[in-house]
Amino acid sequence: MHYWASPIEAKLCANQEVALVGAGNSAGQAAVYLASQGVKVWMLVRRQDLAETMSRYLVDRIRSLSNIEVVTGATVSGLEGRGGILEAVRWRLGATGQEVRRPIRHLFLFIGALPNTNWLANSGITLDANGFILTGEEAGNDRHPLETTRRGIFAIGDVRAKSVKRVAAAVGEGAQVVAALHSFLTAASLRLVETPAGLIQGH
């Protein structure tokens, strides 16, 4: 099972069939990439229409590729294999209940994200119920939109609660936070005072 699609996975899957579960932009980008490497992709989607959860440009690209087969209303019903090696994938079609079995050795999962923020425990940075970092108004009054519950600590990209889970959005937030950091550091330097011992410290 794979959770991303890089050139390494593309080589492993060359001239083979793969199953890919998911209907978001990450799933669409992975399907297009694998198909461009000559892989036959069975794209298993629970919903009835890719456009409900995927950008139009990706939907159009997927529909233009003959080696991507989109199966809507489908859920994985079984995996078969021996010795830790996947040999077949089964999925069930919701409309009819029919089960399909294909001799597939690679399964790609793009069905959600875990923020991996356990290391922030006791840091004073507040997370939502799913472990994503609160920023902006949710983090407190007068916060920069990308600032966490700790002043001067910012979060960008997928790990941020309510962010748009796309690479382009993360890049844009990264550019924004550079300016925010400069502003924060400038304001902090104005608060520096000289102590009686001649040392500089912030208040």
PDB file of C-alpha atoms in Angstrom:
ATOM      1  CA  MET A   1       0.000   0.000   0.000  1.00  0.00           C
ATOM      2  CA  HIS A   2       1.201   3.497  -0.849  1.00  0.00           C
ATOM      3  CA  TYR A   3       0.255   6.900   0.535  1.00  0.00           C
ATOM      4  CA  TRP A   4       1.981   9.013  -2.120  1.00  0.00           C
ATOM      5  CA  ALA A   5       3.007   8.728  -5.775  1.00  0.00           C
ATOM      6  CA  SER A   6       6.635   9.536  -6.547  1.00  0.00           C
ATOM      7  CA  PRO A   7       8.986   8.352  -9.318  1.00  0.00           C
ATOM      8  CA  ILE A   8       9.867   5.404  -7.056  1.00  0.00           C
ATOM      9  CA  GLU A   9       6.255   4.188  -6.984  1.00  0.00           C
ATOM     10  CA  ALA A  10       5.866   4.871 -10.695  1.00  0.00           C
ATOM     11  CA  LYS A  11       8.807   2.534 -11.425  1.00  0.00           C
ATOM     12  CA  LEU A  12       7.406  -0.158  -9.129  1.00  0.00           C
ATOM     13  CA  CYS A  13       4.059   0.008 -10.925  1.00  0.00           C
ATOM     14  CA  ALA A  14       5.334   0.288 -14.505  1.00  0.00           C
ATOM     15  CA  ASN A  15       3.109  -1.572 -17.003  1.00  0.00           C
ATOM     16  CA  GLN A  16       0.807  -2.732 -14.210  1.00  0.00           C
ATOM     17  CA  GLU A  17      -2.703  -2.008 -12.965  1.00  0.00           C
ATOM     18  CA  VAL A  18      -3.105  -0.105  -9.692  1.00  0.00           C
ATOM     19  CA  ALA A  19      -6.076   0.887  -7.569  1.00  0.00           C
ATOM     20  CA  LEU A  20      -6.219   4.404  -6.166  1.00  0.00           C
ATOM     21  CA  VAL A  21      -8.773   5.344  -3.518  1.00  0.00           C
ATOM     22  CA  GLY A  22      -9.770   9.001  -3.127  1.00  0.00           C
ATOM     23  CA  ALA A  23     -11.454  11.901  -4.866  1.00  0.00           C
ATOM     24  CA  GLY A  24      -9.634  15.018  -3.687  1.00  0.00           C
ATOM     25  CA  ASN A  25      -7.022  17.016  -5.551  1.00  0.00           C
ATOM     26  CA  SER A  26      -4.158  14.932  -4.139  1.00  0.00           C
ATOM     27  CA  ALA A  27      -5.795  11.780  -5.465  1.00  0.00           C
ATOM     28  CA  GLY A  28      -6.373  13.409  -8.845  1.00  0.00           C
ATOM     29  CA  GLN A  29      -2.789  14.622  -9.129  1.00  0.00           C
ATOM     30  CA  ALA A  30      -1.481  11.165  -8.204  1.00  0.00           C
ATOM     31  CA  ALA A  31      -3.734   9.456 -10.753  1.00  0.00           C
ATOM     32  CA  VAL A  32      -2.642  11.826 -13.531  1.00  0.00           C
ATOM     33  CA  TYR A  33       1.029  11.362 -12.632  1.00  0.00           C
ATOM     34  CA  LEU A  34       0.839   7.554 -12.548  1.00  0.00           C
ATOM     35  CA  ALA A  35      -1.111   7.482 -15.810  1.00  0.00           C
ATOM     36  CA  SER A  36       1.536   9.676 -17.447  1.00  0.00           C
ATOM     37  CA  GLN A  37       4.079   6.979 -16.526  1.00  0.00           C
ATOM     38  CA  GLY A  38       2.116   4.316 -18.401  1.00  0.00           C
ATOM     39  CA  VAL A  39       0.309   2.860 -15.390  1.00  0.00           C
ATOM     40  CA  LYS A  40      -3.324   1.694 -15.681  1.00  0.00           C
ATOM     41  CA  VAL A  41      -5.196   3.390 -12.803  1.00  0.00           C
ATOM     42  CA  TRP A  42      -8.498   2.235 -11.360  1.00  0.00           C
ATOM     43  CA  MET A  43      -9.706   5.284  -9.430  1.00  0.00           C
ATOM     44  CA  LEU A  44     -12.181   4.213  -6.731  1.00  0.00           C
ATOM     45  CA  VAL A  45     -14.495   7.018  -5.623  1.00  0.00           C
ATOM     46  CA  ARG A  46     -17.277   6.776  -3.035  1.00  0.00           C
ATOM     47  CA  ARG A  47     -19.206   9.743  -4.439  1.00  0.00           C
ATOM     48  CA  GLN A  48     -21.077   9.829  -7.727  1.00  0.00           C
ATOM     49  CA  ASP A  49     -19.187  12.751  -9.258  1.00  0.00           C
ATOM     50  CA  LEU A  50     -15.515  13.711  -9.054  1.00  0.00           C
ATOM     51  CA  ALA A  51     -16.414  17.381  -9.492  1.00  0.00           C
ATOM     52  CA  GLU A  52     -17.935  17.433  -5.985  1.00  0.00           C
ATOM     53  CA  THR A  53     -14.494  17.281  -4.370  1.00  0.00           C
ATOM     54  CA  MET A  54     -11.922  17.920  -7.108  1.00  0.00           C
ATOM     55  CA  SER A  55     -10.842  20.964  -9.116  1.00  0.00           C
ATOM     56  CA  ARG A  56     -12.318  21.165 -12.603  1.00  0.00           C
ATOM     57  CA  TYR A  57      -8.936  21.197 -14.371  1.00  0.00           C
ATOM     58  CA  LEU A  58      -8.043  17.858 -12.753  1.00  0.00           C
ATOM     59  CA  VAL A  59     -11.423  16.318 -13.532  1.00  0.00           C
ATOM     60  CA  ASP A  60     -11.017  17.301 -17.203  1.00  0.00           C
ATOM     61  CA  ARG A  61      -7.456  15.949 -17.288  1.00  0.00           C
ATOM     62  CA  ILE A  62      -8.506  12.621 -15.795  1.00  0.00           C
ATOM     63  CA  ARG A  63     -11.355  12.263 -18.279  1.00  0.00           C
ATOM     64  CA  SER A  64      -8.926  12.858 -21.135  1.00  0.00           C
ATOM     65  CA  LEU A  65      -6.635   9.973 -20.131  1.00  0.00           C
ATOM     66  CA  SER A  66      -7.633   6.578 -21.497  1.00  0.00           C
ATOM     67  CA  ASN A  67      -5.630   4.648 -18.889  1.00  0.00           C
ATOM     68  CA  ILE A  68      -7.543   6.089 -15.913  1.00  0.00           C
ATOM     69  CA  GLU A  69     -10.803   4.309 -15.157  1.00  0.00           C
ATOM     70  CA  VAL A  70     -12.972   6.240 -12.669  1.00  0.00           C
ATOM     71  CA  VAL A  71     -15.317   3.960 -10.723  1.00  0.00           C
ATOM     72  CA  THR A  72     -17.895   6.035  -8.811  1.00  0.00           C
ATOM     73  CA  GLY A  73     -19.997   4.765  -5.916  1.00  0.00           C
ATOM     74  CA  ALA A  74     -17.268   2.236  -5.111  1.00  0.00           C
ATOM     75  CA  THR A  75     -15.780   1.052  -1.833  1.00  0.00           C
ATOM     76  CA  VAL A  76     -12.938  -1.385  -1.263  1.00  0.00           C
ATOM     77  CA  SER A  77     -14.454  -4.649  -0.009  1.00  0.00           C
ATOM     78  CA  GLY A  78     -11.397  -6.862   0.261  1.00  0.00           C
ATOM     79  CA  LEU A  79      -7.665  -7.313  -0.206  1.00  0.00           C
ATOM     80  CA  GLU A  80      -6.032 -10.619  -1.085  1.00  0.00           C
ATOM     81  CA  GLY A  81      -2.426 -11.661  -0.784  1.00  0.00           C
ATOM     82  CA  ARG A  82       0.172 -13.908   0.817  1.00  0.00           C
ATOM     83  CA  GLY A  83       3.313 -13.242   2.808  1.00  0.00           C
ATOM     84  CA  GLY A  84       2.569  -9.532   3.070  1.00  0.00           C
ATOM     85  CA  ILE A  85       2.342  -9.188  -0.730  1.00  0.00           C
ATOM     86  CA  LEU A  86      -0.858  -7.791  -2.227  1.00  0.00           C
ATOM     87  CA  GLU A  87      -2.212  -9.928  -5.068  1.00  0.00           C
ATOM     88  CA  ALA A  88      -5.743  -8.687  -5.695  1.00  0.00           C
ATOM     89  CA  VAL A  89      -8.147  -5.874  -4.776  1.00  0.00           C
ATOM     90  CA  ARG A  90     -11.914  -6.243  -4.567  1.00  0.00           C
ATOM     91  CA  TRP A  91     -14.401  -3.376  -4.603  1.00  0.00           C
ATOM     92  CA  ARG A  92     -18.165  -3.194  -4.355  1.00  0.00           C
ATOM     93  CA  LEU A  93     -20.375  -0.954  -6.485  1.00  0.00           C
ATOM     94  CA  GLY A  94     -22.920   0.816  -4.281  1.00  0.00           C
ATOM     95  CA  ALA A  95     -25.669   1.060  -6.898  1.00  0.00           C
ATOM     96  CA  THR A  96     -25.847  -2.675  -7.617  1.00  0.00           C
ATOM     97  CA  GLY A  97     -23.865  -4.332  -4.849  1.00  0.00           C
ATOM     98  CA  GLN A  98     -21.782  -6.069  -7.513  1.00  0.00           C
ATOM     99  CA  GLU A  99     -18.264  -6.968  -6.434  1.00  0.00           C
ATOM    100  CA  VAL A 100     -15.338  -6.555  -8.821  1.00  0.00           C
ATOM    101  CA  ARG A 101     -12.013  -8.365  -8.399  1.00  0.00           C
ATOM    102  CA  ARG A 102      -8.816  -7.301 -10.167  1.00  0.00           C
ATOM    103  CA  PRO A 103      -5.297  -8.807  -9.940  1.00  0.00           C
ATOM    104  CA  ILE A 104      -3.707  -5.658  -8.498  1.00  0.00           C
ATOM    105  CA  ARG A 105      -0.451  -5.571  -6.546  1.00  0.00           C
ATOM    106  CA  HIS A 106      -0.394  -1.853  -5.644  1.00  0.00           C
ATOM    107  CA  LEU A 107      -3.047   0.112  -3.747  1.00  0.00           C
ATOM    108  CA  PHE A 108      -2.767   3.895  -3.318  1.00  0.00           C
ATOM    109  CA  LEU A 109      -4.708   5.595  -0.512  1.00  0.00           C
ATOM    110  CA  PHE A 110      -5.490   9.317  -0.680  1.00  0.00           C
ATOM    111  CA  ILE A 111      -8.428   9.466   1.719  1.00  0.00           C
ATOM    112  CA  GLY A 112      -7.455  11.940   4.400  1.00  0.00           C
ATOM    113  CA  ALA A 113      -4.597  13.277   6.434  1.00  0.00           C
ATOM    114  CA  LEU A 114      -3.231  12.928   9.937  1.00  0.00           C
ATOM    115  CA  PRO A 115      -1.576  16.177  11.054  1.00  0.00           C
ATOM    116  CA  ASN A 116       1.206  14.471  13.095  1.00  0.00           C
ATOM    117  CA  THR A 117       1.139  17.190  15.763  1.00  0.00           C
ATOM    118  CA  ASN A 118       1.558  15.007  18.872  1.00  0.00           C
ATOM    119  CA  TRP A 119       5.003  16.541  19.409  1.00  0.00           C
ATOM    120  CA  LEU A 120       3.296  19.878  20.184  1.00  0.00           C
ATOM    121  CA  ALA A 121       1.854  18.538  23.448  1.00  0.00           C
ATOM    122  CA  ASN A 122       2.562  20.966  26.319  1.00  0.00           C
ATOM    123  CA  SER A 123       3.837  23.604  23.886  1.00  0.00           C
ATOM    124  CA  GLY A 124       1.001  26.047  24.535  1.00  0.00           C
ATOM    125  CA  ILE A 125      -0.126  25.757  20.918  1.00  0.00           C
ATOM    126  CA  THR A 126      -3.809  24.794  20.768  1.00  0.00           C
ATOM    127  CA  LEU A 127      -5.073  22.108  18.403  1.00  0.00           C
ATOM    128  CA  ASP A 128      -8.597  21.355  17.225  1.00  0.00           C
ATOM    129  CA  ALA A 129     -10.369  18.043  17.896  1.00  0.00           C
ATOM    130  CA  ASN A 130      -8.609  16.436  14.922  1.00  0.00           C
ATOM    131  CA  GLY A 131      -5.131  17.613  15.881  1.00  0.00           C
ATOM    132  CA  PHE A 132      -4.843  20.502  13.425  1.00  0.00           C
ATOM    133  CA  ILE A 133      -3.329  23.789  14.647  1.00  0.00           C
ATOM    134  CA  LEU A 134      -5.680  26.685  15.420  1.00  0.00           C
ATOM    135  CA  THR A 135      -4.681  30.002  13.857  1.00  0.00           C
ATOM    136  CA  GLY A 136      -6.063  33.498  13.391  1.00  0.00           C
ATOM    137  CA  GLU A 137      -9.296  34.421  15.170  1.00  0.00           C
ATOM    138  CA  GLU A 138      -9.691  30.846  16.415  1.00  0.00           C
ATOM    139  CA  ALA A 139      -6.353  31.222  18.208  1.00  0.00           C
ATOM    140  CA  GLY A 140      -7.211  34.482  19.968  1.00  0.00           C
ATOM    141  CA  ASN A 141      -7.872  38.187  19.607  1.00  0.00           C
ATOM    142  CA  ASP A 142      -5.649  40.342  17.388  1.00  0.00           C
ATOM    143  CA  ARG A 143      -3.899  37.341  15.866  1.00  0.00           C
ATOM    144  CA  HIS A 144      -2.433  37.321  12.376  1.00  0.00           C
ATOM    145  CA  PRO A 145      -4.474  34.867  10.242  1.00  0.00           C
ATOM    146  CA  LEU A 146      -1.547  32.402  10.336  1.00  0.00           C
ATOM    147  CA  GLU A 147      -0.535  32.963  13.971  1.00  0.00           C
ATOM    148  CA  THR A 148      -1.131  30.257  16.566  1.00  0.00           C
ATOM    149  CA  THR A 149      -2.212  30.586  20.206  1.00  0.00           C
ATOM    150  CA  ARG A 150       1.420  31.409  21.013  1.00  0.00           C
ATOM    151  CA  ARG A 151       2.461  34.866  19.913  1.00  0.00           C
ATOM    152  CA  GLY A 152       5.085  34.829  17.177  1.00  0.00           C
ATOM    153  CA  ILE A 153       4.538  31.156  16.305  1.00  0.00           C
ATOM    154  CA  PHE A 154       2.902  30.650  12.907  1.00  0.00           C
ATOM    155  CA  ALA A 155       1.507  27.634  11.076  1.00  0.00           C
ATOM    156  CA  ILE A 156       0.996  27.159   7.352  1.00  0.00           C
ATOM    157  CA  GLY A 157      -0.219  24.475   4.964  1.00  0.00           C
ATOM    158  CA  ASP A 158      -2.088  21.263   5.661  1.00  0.00           C
ATOM    159  CA  VAL A 159      -1.286  21.205   9.393  1.00  0.00           C
ATOM    160  CA  ARG A 160      -3.312  24.381   9.926  1.00  0.00           C
ATOM    161  CA  ALA A 161      -6.976  23.965  10.870  1.00  0.00           C
ATOM    162  CA  LYS A 162      -9.413  25.010   8.125  1.00  0.00           C
ATOM    163  CA  SER A 163      -6.653  25.506   5.573  1.00  0.00           C
ATOM    164  CA  VAL A 164      -7.186  24.663   1.919  1.00  0.00           C
ATOM    165  CA  LYS A 165      -5.336  21.370   1.595  1.00  0.00           C
ATOM    166  CA  ARG A 166      -3.480  22.190  -1.616  1.00  0.00           C
ATOM    167  CA  VAL A 167       0.185  22.736  -2.421  1.00  0.00           C
ATOM    168  CA  ALA A 168      -0.449  26.127  -4.047  1.00  0.00           C
ATOM    169  CA  ALA A 169      -2.271  27.344  -0.933  1.00  0.00           C
ATOM    170  CA  ALA A 170       0.605  26.259   1.319  1.00  0.00           C
ATOM    171  CA  VAL A 171       3.113  28.075  -0.901  1.00  0.00           C
ATOM    172  CA  GLY A 172       1.012  31.252  -0.728  1.00  0.00           C
ATOM    173  CA  GLU A 173       0.734  31.006   3.047  1.00  0.00           C
ATOM    174  CA  GLY A 174       4.498  30.558   3.248  1.00  0.00           C
ATOM    175  CA  ALA A 175       5.013  33.833   1.386  1.00  0.00           C
ATOM    176  CA  GLN A 176       2.512  35.589   3.662  1.00  0.00           C
ATOM    177  CA  VAL A 177       4.132  34.358   6.844  1.00  0.00           C
ATOM    178  CA  VAL A 178       7.556  35.719   5.842  1.00  0.00           C
ATOM    179  CA  ALA A 179       6.114  39.249   5.895  1.00  0.00           C
ATOM    180  CA  ALA A 180       4.277  38.482   9.146  1.00  0.00           C
ATOM    181  CA  LEU A 181       7.513  37.320  10.784  1.00  0.00           C
ATOM    182  CA  HIS A 182       9.319  40.488   9.742  1.00  0.00           C
ATOM    183  CA  SER A 183       6.522  42.588  11.245  1.00  0.00           C
ATOM    184  CA  PHE A 184       6.535  40.556  14.450  1.00  0.00           C
ATOM    185  CA  LEU A 185      10.305  40.817  14.863  1.00  0.00           C
ATOM    186  CA  THR A 186      10.264  44.557  14.145  1.00  0.00           C
ATOM    187  CA  ALA A 187       7.595  45.107  16.776  1.00  0.00           C
ATOM    188  CA  ALA A 188       9.493  42.912  19.245  1.00  0.00           C
ATOM    189  CA  SER A 189      12.705  44.875  18.733  1.00  0.00           C
ATOM    190  CA  LEU A 190      10.883  48.092  19.607  1.00  0.00           C
ATOM    191  CA  ARG A 191       9.974  46.544  22.967  1.00  0.00           C
ATOM    192  CA  LEU A 192      13.567  45.749  23.846  1.00  0.00           C
ATOM    193  CA  VAL A 193      14.931  47.697  26.786  1.00  0.00           C
ATOM    194  CA  GLU A 194      18.329  47.968  28.375  1.00  0.00           C
ATOM    195  CA  THR A 195      18.511  46.373  31.812  1.00  0.00           C
ATOM    196  CA  PRO A 196      20.601  47.846  34.654  1.00  0.00           C
ATOM    197  CA  ALA A 197      23.254  45.232  33.908  1.00  0.00           C
ATOM    198  CA  GLY A 198      23.558  46.582  30.384  1.00  0.00           C
ATOM    199  CA  LEU A 199      21.949  43.519  28.819  1.00  0.00           C
ATOM    200  CA  ILE A 200      19.143  43.660  26.292  1.00  0.00           C
ATOM    201  CA  GLN A 201      16.037  41.632  26.880  1.00  0.00           C
ATOM    202  CA  GLY A 202      12.486  41.565  25.582  1.00  0.00           C
ATOM    203  CA  HIS A 203       9.325  42.262  27.551  1.00  0.00           C
TER     204      HIS A 203
END
